[in-house]
Amino acid sequence: MGHDVVRDDHAHLVALHDVEKALDSGKFDAVIAEDSREGTRVGAGGTPTFFINGRPILGAVPVDQFRRVIDEELKKAGVATR
């Protein structure tokens, strides 16, 4: 294992520590709560959630599912697809 790998691993640990420290401080509680409410309001019940013209795609799905939804939306809009 090279030194870059060790440095990268350490950087991730430091970054994770910084995130944990910020979350534990409560400094971002209101922002997180508002983001959570907004996600619930728009139907984002988990991560990842994507929206294509308001149509939700929930979870890690195959790229073909994105293509199908995008093609359907393009067709509705009168735009030629591939």
PDB file of N, CA and C in Angstrom:
ATOM      1  N   MET A   1       0.834  -1.180   0.000  1.00  0.00           N
ATOM      2  CA  MET A   1       0.000   0.000   0.000  1.00  0.00           C
ATOM      3  C   MET A   1       0.881   1.246   0.000  1.00  0.00           C
ATOM      4  N   GLY A   2       0.571   2.177  -0.886  1.00  0.00           N
ATOM      5  CA  GLY A   2       1.383   3.378  -0.983  1.00  0.00           C
ATOM      6  C   GLY A   2       1.004   4.409   0.071  1.00  0.00           C
ATOM      7  N   HIS A   3       1.846   5.428   0.204  1.00  0.00           N
ATOM      8  CA  HIS A   3       1.596   6.487   1.180  1.00  0.00           C
ATOM      9  C   HIS A   3       0.322   7.262   0.856  1.00  0.00           C
ATOM     10  N   ASP A   4      -0.017   7.409  -0.429  1.00  0.00           N
ATOM     11  CA  ASP A   4      -1.229   8.137  -0.804  1.00  0.00           C
ATOM     12  C   ASP A   4      -2.474   7.466  -0.244  1.00  0.00           C
ATOM     13  N   VAL A   5      -2.493   6.135  -0.254  1.00  0.00           N
ATOM     14  CA  VAL A   5      -3.641   5.405   0.273  1.00  0.00           C
ATOM     15  C   VAL A   5      -3.790   5.665   1.763  1.00  0.00           C
ATOM     16  N   VAL A   6      -2.675   5.624   2.476  1.00  0.00           N
ATOM     17  CA  VAL A   6      -2.706   5.879   3.919  1.00  0.00           C
ATOM     18  C   VAL A   6      -3.176   7.302   4.179  1.00  0.00           C
ATOM     19  N   ARG A   7      -2.645   8.258   3.425  1.00  0.00           N
ATOM     20  CA  ARG A   7      -3.063   9.654   3.582  1.00  0.00           C
ATOM     21  C   ARG A   7      -4.545   9.802   3.289  1.00  0.00           C
ATOM     22  N   ASP A   8      -5.034   9.194   2.223  1.00  0.00           N
ATOM     23  CA  ASP A   8      -6.446   9.286   1.879  1.00  0.00           C
ATOM     24  C   ASP A   8      -7.315   8.696   2.984  1.00  0.00           C
ATOM     25  N   ASP A   9      -6.913   7.537   3.522  1.00  0.00           N
ATOM     26  CA  ASP A   9      -7.681   6.932   4.606  1.00  0.00           C
ATOM     27  C   ASP A   9      -7.713   7.850   5.814  1.00  0.00           C
ATOM     28  N   HIS A  10      -6.591   8.445   6.143  1.00  0.00           N
ATOM     29  CA  HIS A  10      -6.525   9.357   7.291  1.00  0.00           C
ATOM     30  C   HIS A  10      -7.396  10.593   7.045  1.00  0.00           C
ATOM     31  N   ALA A  11      -7.354  11.116   5.835  1.00  0.00           N
ATOM     32  CA  ALA A  11      -8.167  12.290   5.510  1.00  0.00           C
ATOM     33  C   ALA A  11      -9.644  11.986   5.678  1.00  0.00           C
ATOM     34  N   HIS A  12     -10.065  10.798   5.272  1.00  0.00           N
ATOM     35  CA  HIS A  12     -11.468  10.438   5.451  1.00  0.00           C
ATOM     36  C   HIS A  12     -11.836  10.345   6.925  1.00  0.00           C
ATOM     37  N   LEU A  13     -10.927   9.814   7.730  1.00  0.00           N
ATOM     38  CA  LEU A  13     -11.188   9.712   9.163  1.00  0.00           C
ATOM     39  C   LEU A  13     -11.286  11.092   9.797  1.00  0.00           C
ATOM     40  N   VAL A  14     -10.405  11.989   9.394  1.00  0.00           N
ATOM     41  CA  VAL A  14     -10.447  13.353   9.924  1.00  0.00           C
ATOM     42  C   VAL A  14     -11.746  14.024   9.498  1.00  0.00           C
ATOM     43  N   ALA A  15     -12.109  13.872   8.230  1.00  0.00           N
ATOM     44  CA  ALA A  15     -13.345  14.488   7.736  1.00  0.00           C
ATOM     45  C   ALA A  15     -14.552  13.915   8.473  1.00  0.00           C
ATOM     46  N   LEU A  16     -14.568  12.617   8.683  1.00  0.00           N
ATOM     47  CA  LEU A  16     -15.672  11.994   9.406  1.00  0.00           C
ATOM     48  C   LEU A  16     -15.741  12.529  10.823  1.00  0.00           C
ATOM     49  N   HIS A  17     -14.595  12.695  11.468  1.00  0.00           N
ATOM     50  CA  HIS A  17     -14.553  13.251  12.819  1.00  0.00           C
ATOM     51  C   HIS A  17     -15.140  14.665  12.818  1.00  0.00           C
ATOM     52  N   ASP A  18     -14.794  15.468  11.815  1.00  0.00           N
ATOM     53  CA  ASP A  18     -15.319  16.837  11.725  1.00  0.00           C
ATOM     54  C   ASP A  18     -16.833  16.834  11.555  1.00  0.00           C
ATOM     55  N   VAL A  19     -17.337  15.916  10.752  1.00  0.00           N
ATOM     56  CA  VAL A  19     -18.786  15.817  10.545  1.00  0.00           C
ATOM     57  C   VAL A  19     -19.471  15.419  11.850  1.00  0.00           C
ATOM     58  N   GLU A  20     -18.938  14.408  12.516  1.00  0.00           N
ATOM     59  CA  GLU A  20     -19.517  13.971  13.786  1.00  0.00           C
ATOM     60  C   GLU A  20     -19.516  15.097  14.813  1.00  0.00           C
ATOM     61  N   LYS A  21     -18.425  15.834  14.874  1.00  0.00           N
ATOM     62  CA  LYS A  21     -18.305  16.951  15.806  1.00  0.00           C
ATOM     63  C   LYS A  21     -19.365  18.019  15.498  1.00  0.00           C
ATOM     64  N   ALA A  22     -19.542  18.340  14.218  1.00  0.00           N
ATOM     65  CA  ALA A  22     -20.534  19.349  13.823  1.00  0.00           C
ATOM     66  C   ALA A  22     -21.946  18.877  14.156  1.00  0.00           C
ATOM     67  N   LEU A  23     -22.227  17.602  13.893  1.00  0.00           N
ATOM     68  CA  LEU A  23     -23.557  17.082  14.201  1.00  0.00           C
ATOM     69  C   LEU A  23     -23.815  17.054  15.699  1.00  0.00           C
ATOM     70  N   ASP A  24     -22.818  16.636  16.466  1.00  0.00           N
ATOM     71  CA  ASP A  24     -22.961  16.577  17.923  1.00  0.00           C
ATOM     72  C   ASP A  24     -23.161  17.957  18.541  1.00  0.00           C
ATOM     73  N   SER A  25     -22.659  18.986  17.875  1.00  0.00           N
ATOM     74  CA  SER A  25     -22.770  20.346  18.418  1.00  0.00           C
ATOM     75  C   SER A  25     -24.207  20.860  18.379  1.00  0.00           C
ATOM     76  N   GLY A  26     -25.037  20.268  17.534  1.00  0.00           N
ATOM     77  CA  GLY A  26     -26.413  20.746  17.396  1.00  0.00           C
ATOM     78  C   GLY A  26     -26.535  21.969  16.506  1.00  0.00           C
ATOM     79  N   LYS A  27     -25.417  22.466  16.022  1.00  0.00           N
ATOM     80  CA  LYS A  27     -25.388  23.685  15.211  1.00  0.00           C
ATOM     81  C   LYS A  27     -26.272  23.580  13.964  1.00  0.00           C
ATOM     82  N   PHE A  28     -26.385  22.367  13.417  1.00  0.00           N
ATOM     83  CA  PHE A  28     -27.101  22.203  12.160  1.00  0.00           C
ATOM     84  C   PHE A  28     -28.459  21.506  12.328  1.00  0.00           C
ATOM     85  N   ASP A  29     -28.910  21.328  13.556  1.00  0.00           N
ATOM     86  CA  ASP A  29     -30.160  20.610  13.812  1.00  0.00           C
ATOM     87  C   ASP A  29     -31.352  21.204  13.064  1.00  0.00           C
ATOM     88  N   ALA A  30     -31.495  22.518  13.092  1.00  0.00           N
ATOM     89  CA  ALA A  30     -32.643  23.166  12.438  1.00  0.00           C
ATOM     90  C   ALA A  30     -32.587  22.974  10.926  1.00  0.00           C
ATOM     91  N   VAL A  31     -31.402  23.100  10.345  1.00  0.00           N
ATOM     92  CA  VAL A  31     -31.251  22.935   8.900  1.00  0.00           C
ATOM     93  C   VAL A  31     -31.542  21.491   8.497  1.00  0.00           C
ATOM     94  N   ILE A  32     -31.023  20.549   9.263  1.00  0.00           N
ATOM     95  CA  ILE A  32     -31.257  19.129   8.977  1.00  0.00           C
ATOM     96  C   ILE A  32     -32.743  18.803   9.097  1.00  0.00           C
ATOM     97  N   ALA A  33     -33.390  19.315  10.140  1.00  0.00           N
ATOM     98  CA  ALA A  33     -34.822  19.062  10.336  1.00  0.00           C
ATOM     99  C   ALA A  33     -35.635  19.641   9.177  1.00  0.00           C
ATOM    100  N   GLU A  34     -35.299  20.834   8.731  1.00  0.00           N
ATOM    101  CA  GLU A  34     -36.021  21.451   7.613  1.00  0.00           C
ATOM    102  C   GLU A  34     -35.810  20.666   6.331  1.00  0.00           C
ATOM    103  N   ASP A  35     -34.576  20.234   6.075  1.00  0.00           N
ATOM    104  CA  ASP A  35     -34.301  19.423   4.890  1.00  0.00           C
ATOM    105  C   ASP A  35     -35.079  18.112   4.940  1.00  0.00           C
ATOM    106  N   SER A  36     -35.154  17.529   6.108  1.00  0.00           N
ATOM    107  CA  SER A  36     -35.896  16.278   6.276  1.00  0.00           C
ATOM    108  C   SER A  36     -37.386  16.492   6.005  1.00  0.00           C
ATOM    109  N   ARG A  37     -37.937  17.580   6.545  1.00  0.00           N
ATOM    110  CA  ARG A  37     -39.359  17.891   6.290  1.00  0.00           C
ATOM    111  C   ARG A  37     -39.615  18.116   4.800  1.00  0.00           C
ATOM    112  N   GLU A  38     -38.713  18.827   4.151  1.00  0.00           N
ATOM    113  CA  GLU A  38     -38.862  19.093   2.712  1.00  0.00           C
ATOM    114  C   GLU A  38     -38.795  17.796   1.922  1.00  0.00           C
ATOM    115  N   GLY A  39     -37.877  16.933   2.280  1.00  0.00           N
ATOM    116  CA  GLY A  39     -37.776  15.636   1.613  1.00  0.00           C
ATOM    117  C   GLY A  39     -39.050  14.833   1.761  1.00  0.00           C
ATOM    118  N   THR A  40     -39.598  14.818   2.953  1.00  0.00           N
ATOM    119  CA  THR A  40     -40.862  14.113   3.197  1.00  0.00           C
ATOM    120  C   THR A  40     -41.982  14.741   2.384  1.00  0.00           C
ATOM    121  N   ARG A  41     -42.013  16.072   2.349  1.00  0.00           N
ATOM    122  CA  ARG A  41     -43.067  16.786   1.616  1.00  0.00           C
ATOM    123  C   ARG A  41     -43.072  16.430   0.131  1.00  0.00           C
ATOM    124  N   VAL A  42     -41.885  16.285  -0.460  1.00  0.00           N
ATOM    125  CA  VAL A  42     -41.820  16.012  -1.898  1.00  0.00           C
ATOM    126  C   VAL A  42     -41.799  14.527  -2.220  1.00  0.00           C
ATOM    127  N   GLY A  43     -41.794  13.693  -1.190  1.00  0.00           N
ATOM    128  CA  GLY A  43     -41.862  12.254  -1.431  1.00  0.00           C
ATOM    129  C   GLY A  43     -40.535  11.541  -1.479  1.00  0.00           C
ATOM    130  N   ALA A  44     -39.496  12.195  -0.995  1.00  0.00           N
ATOM    131  CA  ALA A  44     -38.185  11.549  -0.945  1.00  0.00           C
ATOM    132  C   ALA A  44     -38.112  10.753   0.354  1.00  0.00           C
ATOM    133  N   GLY A  45     -38.463   9.472   0.257  1.00  0.00           N
ATOM    134  CA  GLY A  45     -38.530   8.649   1.448  1.00  0.00           C
ATOM    135  C   GLY A  45     -37.225   7.987   1.813  1.00  0.00           C
ATOM    136  N   GLY A  46     -36.187   8.183   1.049  1.00  0.00           N
ATOM    137  CA  GLY A  46     -34.896   7.569   1.338  1.00  0.00           C
ATOM    138  C   GLY A  46     -33.859   8.094   0.378  1.00  0.00           C
ATOM    139  N   THR A  47     -32.673   7.557   0.508  1.00  0.00           N
ATOM    140  CA  THR A  47     -31.599   7.971  -0.390  1.00  0.00           C
ATOM    141  C   THR A  47     -31.080   6.753  -1.137  1.00  0.00           C
ATOM    142  N   PRO A  48     -30.761   6.917  -2.371  1.00  0.00           N
ATOM    143  CA  PRO A  48     -30.967   8.139  -3.144  1.00  0.00           C
ATOM    144  C   PRO A  48     -32.403   8.247  -3.652  1.00  0.00           C
ATOM    145  N   THR A  49     -32.860   9.442  -3.842  1.00  0.00           N
ATOM    146  CA  THR A  49     -34.133   9.727  -4.499  1.00  0.00           C
ATOM    147  C   THR A  49     -33.851  10.751  -5.588  1.00  0.00           C
ATOM    148  N   PHE A  50     -34.329  10.462  -6.785  1.00  0.00           N
ATOM    149  CA  PHE A  50     -34.167  11.367  -7.919  1.00  0.00           C
ATOM    150  C   PHE A  50     -35.551  11.760  -8.414  1.00  0.00           C
ATOM    151  N   PHE A  51     -35.674  12.943  -8.979  1.00  0.00           N
ATOM    152  CA  PHE A  51     -36.927  13.388  -9.572  1.00  0.00           C
ATOM    153  C   PHE A  51     -36.664  13.783 -11.014  1.00  0.00           C
ATOM    154  N   ILE A  52     -37.480  13.256 -11.899  1.00  0.00           N
ATOM    155  CA  ILE A  52     -37.407  13.613 -13.306  1.00  0.00           C
ATOM    156  C   ILE A  52     -38.778  14.164 -13.671  1.00  0.00           C
ATOM    157  N   ASN A  53     -38.839  15.476 -13.877  1.00  0.00           N
ATOM    158  CA  ASN A  53     -40.114  16.151 -14.126  1.00  0.00           C
ATOM    159  C   ASN A  53     -41.145  15.807 -13.051  1.00  0.00           C
ATOM    160  N   GLY A  54     -40.701  15.761 -11.815  1.00  0.00           N
ATOM    161  CA  GLY A  54     -41.594  15.490 -10.701  1.00  0.00           C
ATOM    162  C   GLY A  54     -41.852  14.019 -10.428  1.00  0.00           C
ATOM    163  N   ARG A  55     -41.347  13.151 -11.279  1.00  0.00           N
ATOM    164  CA  ARG A  55     -41.533  11.704 -11.087  1.00  0.00           C
ATOM    165  C   ARG A  55     -40.391  11.155 -10.245  1.00  0.00           C
ATOM    166  N   PRO A  56     -40.724  10.595  -9.087  1.00  0.00           N
ATOM    167  CA  PRO A  56     -39.644  10.095  -8.226  1.00  0.00           C
ATOM    168  C   PRO A  56     -39.096   8.758  -8.689  1.00  0.00           C
ATOM    169  N   ILE A  57     -37.796   8.615  -8.538  1.00  0.00           N
ATOM    170  CA  ILE A  57     -37.114   7.336  -8.716  1.00  0.00           C
ATOM    171  C   ILE A  57     -36.412   7.086  -7.391  1.00  0.00           C
ATOM    172  N   LEU A  58     -36.869   6.056  -6.692  1.00  0.00           N
ATOM    173  CA  LEU A  58     -36.391   5.795  -5.341  1.00  0.00           C
ATOM    174  C   LEU A  58     -35.372   4.670  -5.325  1.00  0.00           C
ATOM    175  N   GLY A  59     -34.291   4.891  -4.615  1.00  0.00           N
ATOM    176  CA  GLY A  59     -33.293   3.851  -4.417  1.00  0.00           C
ATOM    177  C   GLY A  59     -32.290   3.771  -5.549  1.00  0.00           C
ATOM    178  N   ALA A  60     -31.375   2.847  -5.374  1.00  0.00           N
ATOM    179  CA  ALA A  60     -30.344   2.599  -6.382  1.00  0.00           C
ATOM    180  C   ALA A  60     -30.949   1.694  -7.447  1.00  0.00           C
ATOM    181  N   VAL A  61     -31.245   2.272  -8.582  1.00  0.00           N
ATOM    182  CA  VAL A  61     -31.913   1.526  -9.650  1.00  0.00           C
ATOM    183  C   VAL A  61     -31.014   1.463 -10.877  1.00  0.00           C
ATOM    184  N   PRO A  62     -31.258   0.486 -11.744  1.00  0.00           N
ATOM    185  CA  PRO A  62     -30.448   0.392 -12.963  1.00  0.00           C
ATOM    186  C   PRO A  62     -30.629   1.619 -13.857  1.00  0.00           C
ATOM    187  N   VAL A  63     -29.604   1.946 -14.604  1.00  0.00           N
ATOM    188  CA  VAL A  63     -29.641   3.107 -15.491  1.00  0.00           C
ATOM    189  C   VAL A  63     -30.784   2.986 -16.503  1.00  0.00           C
ATOM    190  N   ASP A  64     -31.157   1.772 -16.870  1.00  0.00           N
ATOM    191  CA  ASP A  64     -32.255   1.598 -17.817  1.00  0.00           C
ATOM    192  C   ASP A  64     -33.567   2.165 -17.287  1.00  0.00           C
ATOM    193  N   GLN A  65     -33.765   2.141 -15.977  1.00  0.00           N
ATOM    194  CA  GLN A  65     -34.974   2.726 -15.414  1.00  0.00           C
ATOM    195  C   GLN A  65     -34.971   4.245 -15.602  1.00  0.00           C
ATOM    196  N   PHE A  66     -33.815   4.865 -15.444  1.00  0.00           N
ATOM    197  CA  PHE A  66     -33.708   6.303 -15.712  1.00  0.00           C
ATOM    198  C   PHE A  66     -33.996   6.581 -17.182  1.00  0.00           C
ATOM    199  N   ARG A  67     -33.402   5.791 -18.059  1.00  0.00           N
ATOM    200  CA  ARG A  67     -33.613   5.995 -19.499  1.00  0.00           C
ATOM    201  C   ARG A  67     -35.094   5.901 -19.853  1.00  0.00           C
ATOM    202  N   ARG A  68     -35.774   4.888 -19.286  1.00  0.00           N
ATOM    203  CA  ARG A  68     -37.194   4.694 -19.588  1.00  0.00           C
ATOM    204  C   ARG A  68     -38.005   5.918 -19.161  1.00  0.00           C
ATOM    205  N   VAL A  69     -37.789   6.397 -17.948  1.00  0.00           N
ATOM    206  CA  VAL A  69     -38.532   7.556 -17.449  1.00  0.00           C
ATOM    207  C   VAL A  69     -38.194   8.802 -18.258  1.00  0.00           C
ATOM    208  N   ILE A  70     -36.923   9.007 -18.536  1.00  0.00           N
ATOM    209  CA  ILE A  70     -36.515  10.180 -19.334  1.00  0.00           C
ATOM    210  C   ILE A  70     -37.128  10.107 -20.727  1.00  0.00           C
ATOM    211  N   ASP A  71     -37.080   8.937 -21.356  1.00  0.00           N
ATOM    212  CA  ASP A  71     -37.674   8.789 -22.687  1.00  0.00           C
ATOM    213  C   ASP A  71     -39.177   9.054 -22.653  1.00  0.00           C
ATOM    214  N   GLU A  72     -39.863   8.564 -21.626  1.00  0.00           N
ATOM    215  CA  GLU A  72     -41.302   8.817 -21.500  1.00  0.00           C
ATOM    216  C   GLU A  72     -41.587  10.309 -21.343  1.00  0.00           C
ATOM    217  N   GLU A  73     -40.769  10.983 -20.534  1.00  0.00           N
ATOM    218  CA  GLU A  73     -40.980  12.413 -20.337  1.00  0.00           C
ATOM    219  C   GLU A  73     -40.671  13.206 -21.603  1.00  0.00           C
ATOM    220  N   LEU A  74     -39.628  12.809 -22.319  1.00  0.00           N
ATOM    221  CA  LEU A  74     -39.324  13.478 -23.589  1.00  0.00           C
ATOM    222  C   LEU A  74     -40.458  13.269 -24.588  1.00  0.00           C
ATOM    223  N   LYS A  75     -40.999  12.062 -24.630  1.00  0.00           N
ATOM    224  CA  LYS A  75     -42.105  11.762 -25.531  1.00  0.00           C
ATOM    225  C   LYS A  75     -43.320  12.643 -25.193  1.00  0.00           C
ATOM    226  N   LYS A  76     -43.629  12.753 -23.902  1.00  0.00           N
ATOM    227  CA  LYS A  76     -44.747  13.608 -23.473  1.00  0.00           C
ATOM    228  C   LYS A  76     -44.538  15.054 -23.914  1.00  0.00           C
ATOM    229  N   ALA A  77     -43.269  15.484 -23.902  1.00  0.00           N
ATOM    230  CA  ALA A  77     -42.949  16.869 -24.265  1.00  0.00           C
ATOM    231  C   ALA A  77     -42.833  17.062 -25.769  1.00  0.00           C
ATOM    232  N   GLY A  78     -42.970  15.961 -26.525  1.00  0.00           N
ATOM    233  CA  GLY A  78     -42.885  16.060 -27.976  1.00  0.00           C
ATOM    234  C   GLY A  78     -41.472  16.165 -28.498  1.00  0.00           C
ATOM    235  N   VAL A  79     -40.528  15.707 -27.704  1.00  0.00           N
ATOM    236  CA  VAL A  79     -39.113  15.754 -28.100  1.00  0.00           C
ATOM    237  C   VAL A  79     -38.709  14.341 -28.545  1.00  0.00           C
ATOM    238  N   ALA A  80     -38.027  14.270 -29.681  1.00  0.00           N
ATOM    239  CA  ALA A  80     -37.598  12.975 -30.201  1.00  0.00           C
ATOM    240  C   ALA A  80     -36.574  12.345 -29.279  1.00  0.00           C
ATOM    241  N   THR A  81     -36.664  11.050 -29.114  1.00  0.00           N
ATOM    242  CA  THR A  81     -35.679  10.318 -28.321  1.00  0.00           C
ATOM    243  C   THR A  81     -34.798   9.514 -29.263  1.00  0.00           C
ATOM    244  N   ARG A  82     -33.784   8.912 -28.702  1.00  0.00           N
ATOM    245  CA  ARG A  82     -32.825   8.173 -29.527  1.00  0.00           C
ATOM    246  C   ARG A  82     -33.439   7.041 -30.267  1.00  0.00           C
TER     247      ARG A  82
END
